[in-house]
Amino acid sequence: GPIEAGQSLSENQNKEKIKEPETYLLKPMNCPFHVRIYKNNPHSYRALPMRWAECGTVYRFEKKGELSGLIRVRGFTQDDAHIICQADKVEEELKQVIDFILFIYKSFGFKIEDVNVYLSVRDPKNNKYAGNDKGWEFTENVLEKVAKEKNLNFQKEVGGAVFYGPKLDFKIKDALGREWQCSTLQFDFNLPERFAMTFTNAQGQDESPYMLHRALFGSFERFIGLLIEHYAGAFSLWLSPVQVVIISVGENHIEHCRKLANEFKQNEIRAEVWDENETVGNKIRKAAKQKIPYMLVIGDKEMQSDKLQIRKRGEKETTGFDKNEFIDKIKKLIAEKSNNL
Ligand SMILES: [Zn+2]
C-alpha cells in the first residue's frame, strides 16, 4: 500500500523475511479470470459473440540477462481481450480483430512493411498440443484463409502455435534488428472445452464456444519501447508529450508566454513555458535535444506583434505565422495523426 505521511521507506520495509508459510503465485495471464466470469451465468447463442477487454497486469519470471529496457520486463500490462463466439461467427470476428490491429499500426506510424506477420501452426510431430487433428486442421485452415483474405503478407511458423490453438503474430523490429512480438490473435478451440464453458445453441443443446485471445499492442511497455526506437525520440506531433515549447527571453516576457500557453491549452495543444533564468541559446538547444516539434521565442519584438516566429524540429530558420493560422494548422495535423510538422 502507499506509504503513510511522515513514514520513511526503511520504516515501512523492515526487511524481515515473511515467516508465514504462504505460497504466492504470480499471475501469468488474464484468460482464467474471463473464463470464470463467463461461467457465472448460463449463455444463449443469441448473446454471442461476447467481447471482453481488460488492461491486465501480468508477470513473467524472465532471466535477469534477458531483461531489456521496456521491451522485455518482468511485470507488464497487456491490452488483453477474449472473444467468445460460435462457429459461424468466428471468421467475421477474426477479420475484425485483424482490421483493428492494422488500424493500430497505421495510427502509430508503422508501415505494414515494418511489421512481420507470422501464422503460427502446430508441429504435427510434437505431442505437446491439446485437441484432435480435426480441430487443428479446421482452426489452422480458417486462420490461413482469413489472413489471405485480409491480404496479410505472412510467413508460416511450424511449431509456433500455443498448445490450445494456432495464432497470428505481428512482430516489430527494434533498433538492433531483433523482432519482438506485439499483437497476437489466437484461435483457441481447447480451453473452452477444458474449462467446461458452454452456451445453449439454436436447437436448445449445450455447445462449446470458440475463444479468441487477442492483444493489439501486446504489452504497453514493449509497444512504447519500440515506438521510442521507431521514432528515435522524434515522435509524431500527436504523440509528442510536449508539442510546443514557449521560451521567454527575459522576466518581463513570462506573462505573455503564459497567456499564449493557455491559449494553446484551450485548443488542446500541449504547450509548456520555459521561463527558467537561462540563456535563450541554452533553452533552444535543450528543446532541440528533447526533439520537441515546435518552439517559439518571446522577446520584446514578438510581444508587439501578433505574428509568431515558429522554429520547427530539425530546422535552423524560423517561419512567421499568424497565431490563429498556426493553431489551426497544428490542430489539423494532430487530428490527422500526421507525421509531418
Ligand atoms: Zn487469453
XYZ file of C-alpha atoms and ligand atoms in Angstrom:
342
model
C 0.000 0.000 0.000
C 1.019 3.653 -0.157
C 3.426 4.903 2.450
C 1.763 6.958 5.181
C 2.667 10.630 5.578
C 5.768 11.041 7.690
C 6.929 7.470 7.151
C 10.218 6.636 5.519
C 10.719 3.736 3.166
C 13.030 1.945 5.599
C 10.446 2.228 8.363
C 7.906 0.701 6.065
C 10.036 -2.216 4.978
C 11.501 -3.968 7.968
C 13.476 -6.220 5.628
C 12.461 -9.329 7.509
C 11.649 -12.415 5.561
C 7.989 -13.394 5.686
C 7.582 -16.136 8.278
C 4.100 -17.319 7.356
C 4.207 -20.470 5.260
C 2.169 -18.987 2.444
C 2.823 -19.577 -1.213
C 2.249 -16.758 -3.642
C 1.816 -17.228 -7.352
C 2.445 -14.507 -9.905
C -0.419 -14.087 -12.345
C 0.931 -15.024 -15.774
C -2.198 -14.410 -17.869
C -5.703 -12.943 -17.771
C -7.646 -15.731 -19.519
C -8.728 -17.802 -16.481
C -10.431 -14.770 -14.947
C -12.510 -14.123 -18.047
C -13.401 -17.809 -18.145
C -14.524 -17.551 -14.551
C -16.757 -14.545 -15.330
C -18.261 -16.381 -18.303
C -19.115 -19.346 -16.144
C -21.021 -17.252 -13.612
C -24.129 -17.312 -15.790
C -25.689 -19.510 -18.461
C -25.456 -18.088 -22.004
C -27.605 -18.360 -25.121
C -26.252 -18.277 -28.692
C -28.204 -15.019 -29.042
C -25.845 -13.294 -26.597
C -22.723 -14.330 -28.549
C -20.188 -13.157 -29.592
C -19.114 -11.774 -26.242
C -16.127 -9.454 -26.334
C -14.357 -8.693 -23.081
C -11.351 -6.419 -22.901
C -9.092 -5.640 -19.994
C -5.801 -3.881 -19.357
C -4.413 -6.676 -17.221
C -1.083 -6.702 -15.407
C 0.772 -9.978 -15.736
C 4.175 -11.286 -14.637
C 6.812 -13.500 -16.196
C 9.937 -14.599 -14.415
C 12.372 -13.610 -17.160
C 16.038 -14.334 -16.513
C 17.993 -11.263 -15.474
C 20.241 -11.396 -18.528
C 17.224 -11.431 -20.819
C 15.629 -8.279 -19.445
C 15.812 -5.457 -21.952
C 14.721 -1.867 -21.278
C 10.974 -1.539 -21.628
C 10.933 -4.268 -24.254
C 11.350 -7.314 -22.031
C 10.315 -6.818 -18.418
C 9.017 -8.997 -15.605
C 5.782 -7.131 -14.928
C 3.772 -5.607 -17.726
C 0.261 -4.684 -18.810
C -1.471 -6.394 -21.688
C -4.387 -4.893 -23.571
C -5.998 -8.268 -23.473
C -9.370 -9.358 -24.776
C -11.298 -12.566 -25.173
C -13.961 -13.032 -27.771
C -16.238 -15.939 -27.076
C -18.223 -16.934 -30.130
C -19.952 -19.687 -32.043
C -18.549 -21.395 -35.163
C -20.472 -19.431 -37.793
C -19.305 -16.073 -36.381
C -15.646 -16.879 -35.971
C -14.378 -15.741 -39.409
C -16.045 -12.367 -39.079
C -14.615 -11.892 -35.578
C -11.099 -12.840 -36.712
C -11.315 -10.339 -39.578
C -12.460 -7.550 -37.284
C -9.519 -8.152 -34.962
C -7.083 -8.067 -37.917
C -8.598 -4.755 -39.059
C -8.214 -3.405 -35.544
C -4.551 -4.491 -35.380
C -3.782 -2.879 -38.755
C -5.543 0.300 -37.625
C -3.294 0.453 -34.548
C -0.068 0.120 -36.575
C -1.213 2.702 -39.088
C -2.248 5.123 -36.353
C 1.155 4.904 -34.679
C 3.050 5.472 -37.914
C 4.297 1.926 -38.527
C 4.163 0.933 -42.153
C 2.904 -2.568 -42.776
C 6.406 -3.354 -44.151
C 7.782 -2.585 -40.664
C 5.629 -5.357 -39.224
C 6.309 -9.047 -39.845
C 3.304 -11.318 -39.685
C 3.528 -14.984 -38.743
C 0.915 -17.689 -38.991
C 1.984 -19.972 -36.179
C 0.760 -23.522 -36.591
C 1.492 -26.676 -34.649
C 4.296 -29.086 -35.373
C 2.332 -32.296 -36.064
C 5.307 -34.381 -34.869
C 5.201 -32.818 -31.412
C 2.636 -34.075 -28.891
C 2.582 -31.051 -26.566
C -0.594 -29.718 -28.204
C -4.128 -30.177 -26.902
C -7.062 -31.210 -29.086
C -7.504 -33.567 -32.025
C -6.244 -33.399 -35.623
C -9.651 -32.345 -36.918
C -9.742 -29.322 -34.640
C -6.215 -28.300 -35.646
C -6.962 -28.685 -39.337
C -10.106 -26.602 -39.034
C -8.635 -23.737 -36.980
C -5.392 -23.574 -38.985
C -7.297 -23.541 -42.283
C -9.728 -20.851 -41.156
C -6.927 -18.660 -39.816
C -4.935 -19.021 -43.042
C -7.995 -18.273 -45.173
C -8.806 -15.149 -43.161
C -5.165 -13.959 -43.274
C -5.173 -14.349 -47.074
C -8.494 -12.567 -47.460
C -7.068 -9.690 -45.435
C -4.002 -9.622 -47.745
C -1.573 -10.192 -44.910
C 1.899 -10.962 -46.162
C 2.538 -13.704 -43.604
C 5.123 -16.422 -43.124
C 4.203 -19.780 -41.675
C 5.940 -20.762 -38.465
C 5.622 -24.504 -37.902
C 5.742 -25.287 -34.184
C 4.907 -21.694 -33.187
C 1.319 -22.371 -32.120
C 0.263 -22.225 -28.482
C -0.883 -25.540 -27.013
C -4.565 -24.598 -27.360
C -4.570 -23.387 -30.958
C -2.918 -21.622 -33.909
C -2.278 -17.885 -33.906
C -1.310 -14.858 -35.942
C 1.596 -12.880 -34.530
C 2.628 -9.378 -35.520
C 6.272 -8.610 -34.757
C 8.191 -5.336 -34.862
C 11.969 -4.952 -35.222
C 13.958 -2.963 -32.683
C 16.961 -0.720 -33.401
C 19.240 -3.787 -33.340
C 17.061 -5.659 -35.833
C 15.658 -8.075 -33.253
C 11.997 -8.995 -33.695
C 9.521 -8.600 -30.853
C 6.001 -9.896 -30.728
C 3.410 -7.175 -30.279
C -0.096 -8.010 -31.486
C -1.329 -11.554 -31.252
C -4.554 -13.215 -32.314
C -5.044 -16.748 -31.035
C -7.729 -19.137 -32.217
C -8.440 -21.368 -29.251
C -10.560 -24.483 -29.631
C -9.400 -26.230 -26.463
C -9.649 -24.092 -23.354
C -13.460 -23.612 -23.578
C -13.907 -27.376 -23.513
C -11.299 -27.865 -20.838
C -12.953 -25.289 -18.594
C -16.459 -26.589 -19.446
C -17.641 -23.293 -20.973
C -20.906 -23.789 -22.815
C -23.758 -21.925 -24.448
C -27.226 -23.052 -25.492
C -27.416 -23.319 -29.276
C -30.448 -22.694 -31.523
C -31.503 -26.313 -31.053
C -31.533 -25.875 -27.283
C -28.439 -28.028 -26.768
C -25.241 -27.280 -24.894
C -22.388 -26.392 -27.218
C -18.772 -25.428 -26.631
C -17.841 -21.954 -27.970
C -14.577 -20.860 -29.561
C -12.400 -18.399 -27.738
C -10.231 -15.804 -29.469
C -7.454 -14.378 -27.348
C -6.175 -11.099 -28.679
C -3.866 -8.252 -27.707
C -3.486 -5.292 -30.059
C -0.459 -3.600 -28.525
C 0.666 -6.795 -26.815
C 2.231 -5.123 -23.825
C 2.048 -1.372 -23.402
C 5.599 -1.284 -22.057
C 7.037 -3.121 -25.058
C 4.984 -1.158 -27.568
C 6.083 2.162 -26.074
C 9.713 0.963 -26.058
C 9.510 0.054 -29.741
C 7.696 3.291 -30.512
C 10.520 5.337 -28.942
C 13.039 3.417 -31.064
C 10.917 3.690 -34.198
C 10.797 7.464 -33.969
C 14.255 7.751 -32.365
C 12.505 10.067 -29.907
C 11.184 12.417 -32.621
C 7.527 11.500 -32.179
C 4.713 12.488 -34.477
C 3.048 15.651 -33.283
C 0.003 13.886 -31.793
C 2.288 11.576 -29.761
C 4.712 14.231 -28.514
C 4.388 14.733 -24.756
C 5.137 18.451 -25.277
C 4.035 19.787 -28.638
C 5.029 23.432 -28.332
C 7.629 24.993 -26.079
C 7.463 28.732 -25.457
C 10.785 30.269 -24.488
C 10.893 33.577 -22.659
C 13.838 35.888 -23.240
C 13.544 37.857 -20.003
C 11.394 38.196 -16.913
C 9.034 40.753 -18.447
C 8.083 38.306 -21.213
C 6.922 35.488 -18.946
C 3.344 36.665 -18.512
C 2.864 36.957 -22.250
C 4.270 33.411 -22.673
C 1.806 32.048 -20.119
C -1.126 33.718 -21.876
C -0.012 32.149 -25.109
C 0.382 28.735 -23.468
C -3.135 28.982 -22.072
C -4.495 29.742 -25.473
C -2.749 26.645 -26.842
C -4.083 24.526 -23.999
C -7.609 25.732 -24.654
C -7.142 24.365 -28.155
C -5.958 21.026 -26.716
C -2.367 21.640 -27.708
C 0.224 20.563 -25.144
C 2.348 23.660 -24.540
C 4.979 24.454 -21.923
C 6.541 27.755 -20.900
C 10.274 27.627 -20.239
C 10.829 30.632 -18.040
C 13.975 29.478 -16.222
C 16.697 32.018 -15.792
C 18.907 30.567 -18.538
C 20.153 31.856 -21.837
C 17.808 31.579 -24.802
C 20.502 29.639 -26.640
C 20.589 27.041 -23.860
C 16.825 26.616 -23.916
C 16.790 26.256 -27.694
C 19.479 23.568 -27.515
C 17.552 21.760 -24.789
C 14.299 21.833 -26.787
C 16.151 20.565 -29.868
C 17.683 17.744 -27.828
C 14.259 16.771 -26.496
C 13.007 16.772 -30.099
C 10.054 18.999 -29.292
C 8.085 19.624 -32.512
C 7.757 23.409 -32.266
C 9.481 26.123 -30.308
C 8.939 29.827 -30.227
C 10.937 32.538 -28.520
C 9.154 35.517 -26.991
C 11.069 38.768 -26.523
C 10.243 42.474 -26.880
C 9.783 42.317 -30.644
C 7.476 39.280 -30.507
C 5.339 40.852 -27.794
C 4.500 43.787 -30.030
C 3.190 41.631 -32.869
C 0.509 39.003 -33.311
C 2.844 37.054 -35.566
C 4.596 34.020 -34.117
C 8.107 33.062 -35.180
C 8.000 29.259 -35.162
C 11.033 27.017 -35.245
C 10.149 23.509 -36.407
C 12.022 20.469 -35.142
C 15.113 19.892 -37.264
C 15.105 23.364 -38.819
C 17.502 26.205 -38.117
C 15.358 29.006 -39.541
C 12.071 30.230 -38.125
C 8.834 30.743 -40.050
C 6.365 33.541 -39.363
C 2.772 32.532 -38.662
C -0.349 34.378 -37.774
C -1.298 32.979 -34.363
C -4.684 31.584 -35.354
C -3.288 30.207 -38.575
C -0.658 28.301 -36.550
C -3.211 26.953 -34.058
C -5.487 25.750 -36.870
C -2.594 24.156 -38.701
C -1.366 22.091 -35.774
C -4.861 21.137 -34.652
C -5.386 19.675 -38.109
C -2.055 17.792 -38.032
C -2.904 16.365 -34.606
C -6.385 15.269 -35.712
C -4.926 13.552 -38.790
C -2.171 11.881 -36.709
C 0.131 13.261 -39.385
C 3.856 12.510 -39.465
C 4.534 15.986 -40.855
C 5.129 19.177 -38.947
Zn -6.242 -15.327 -23.152
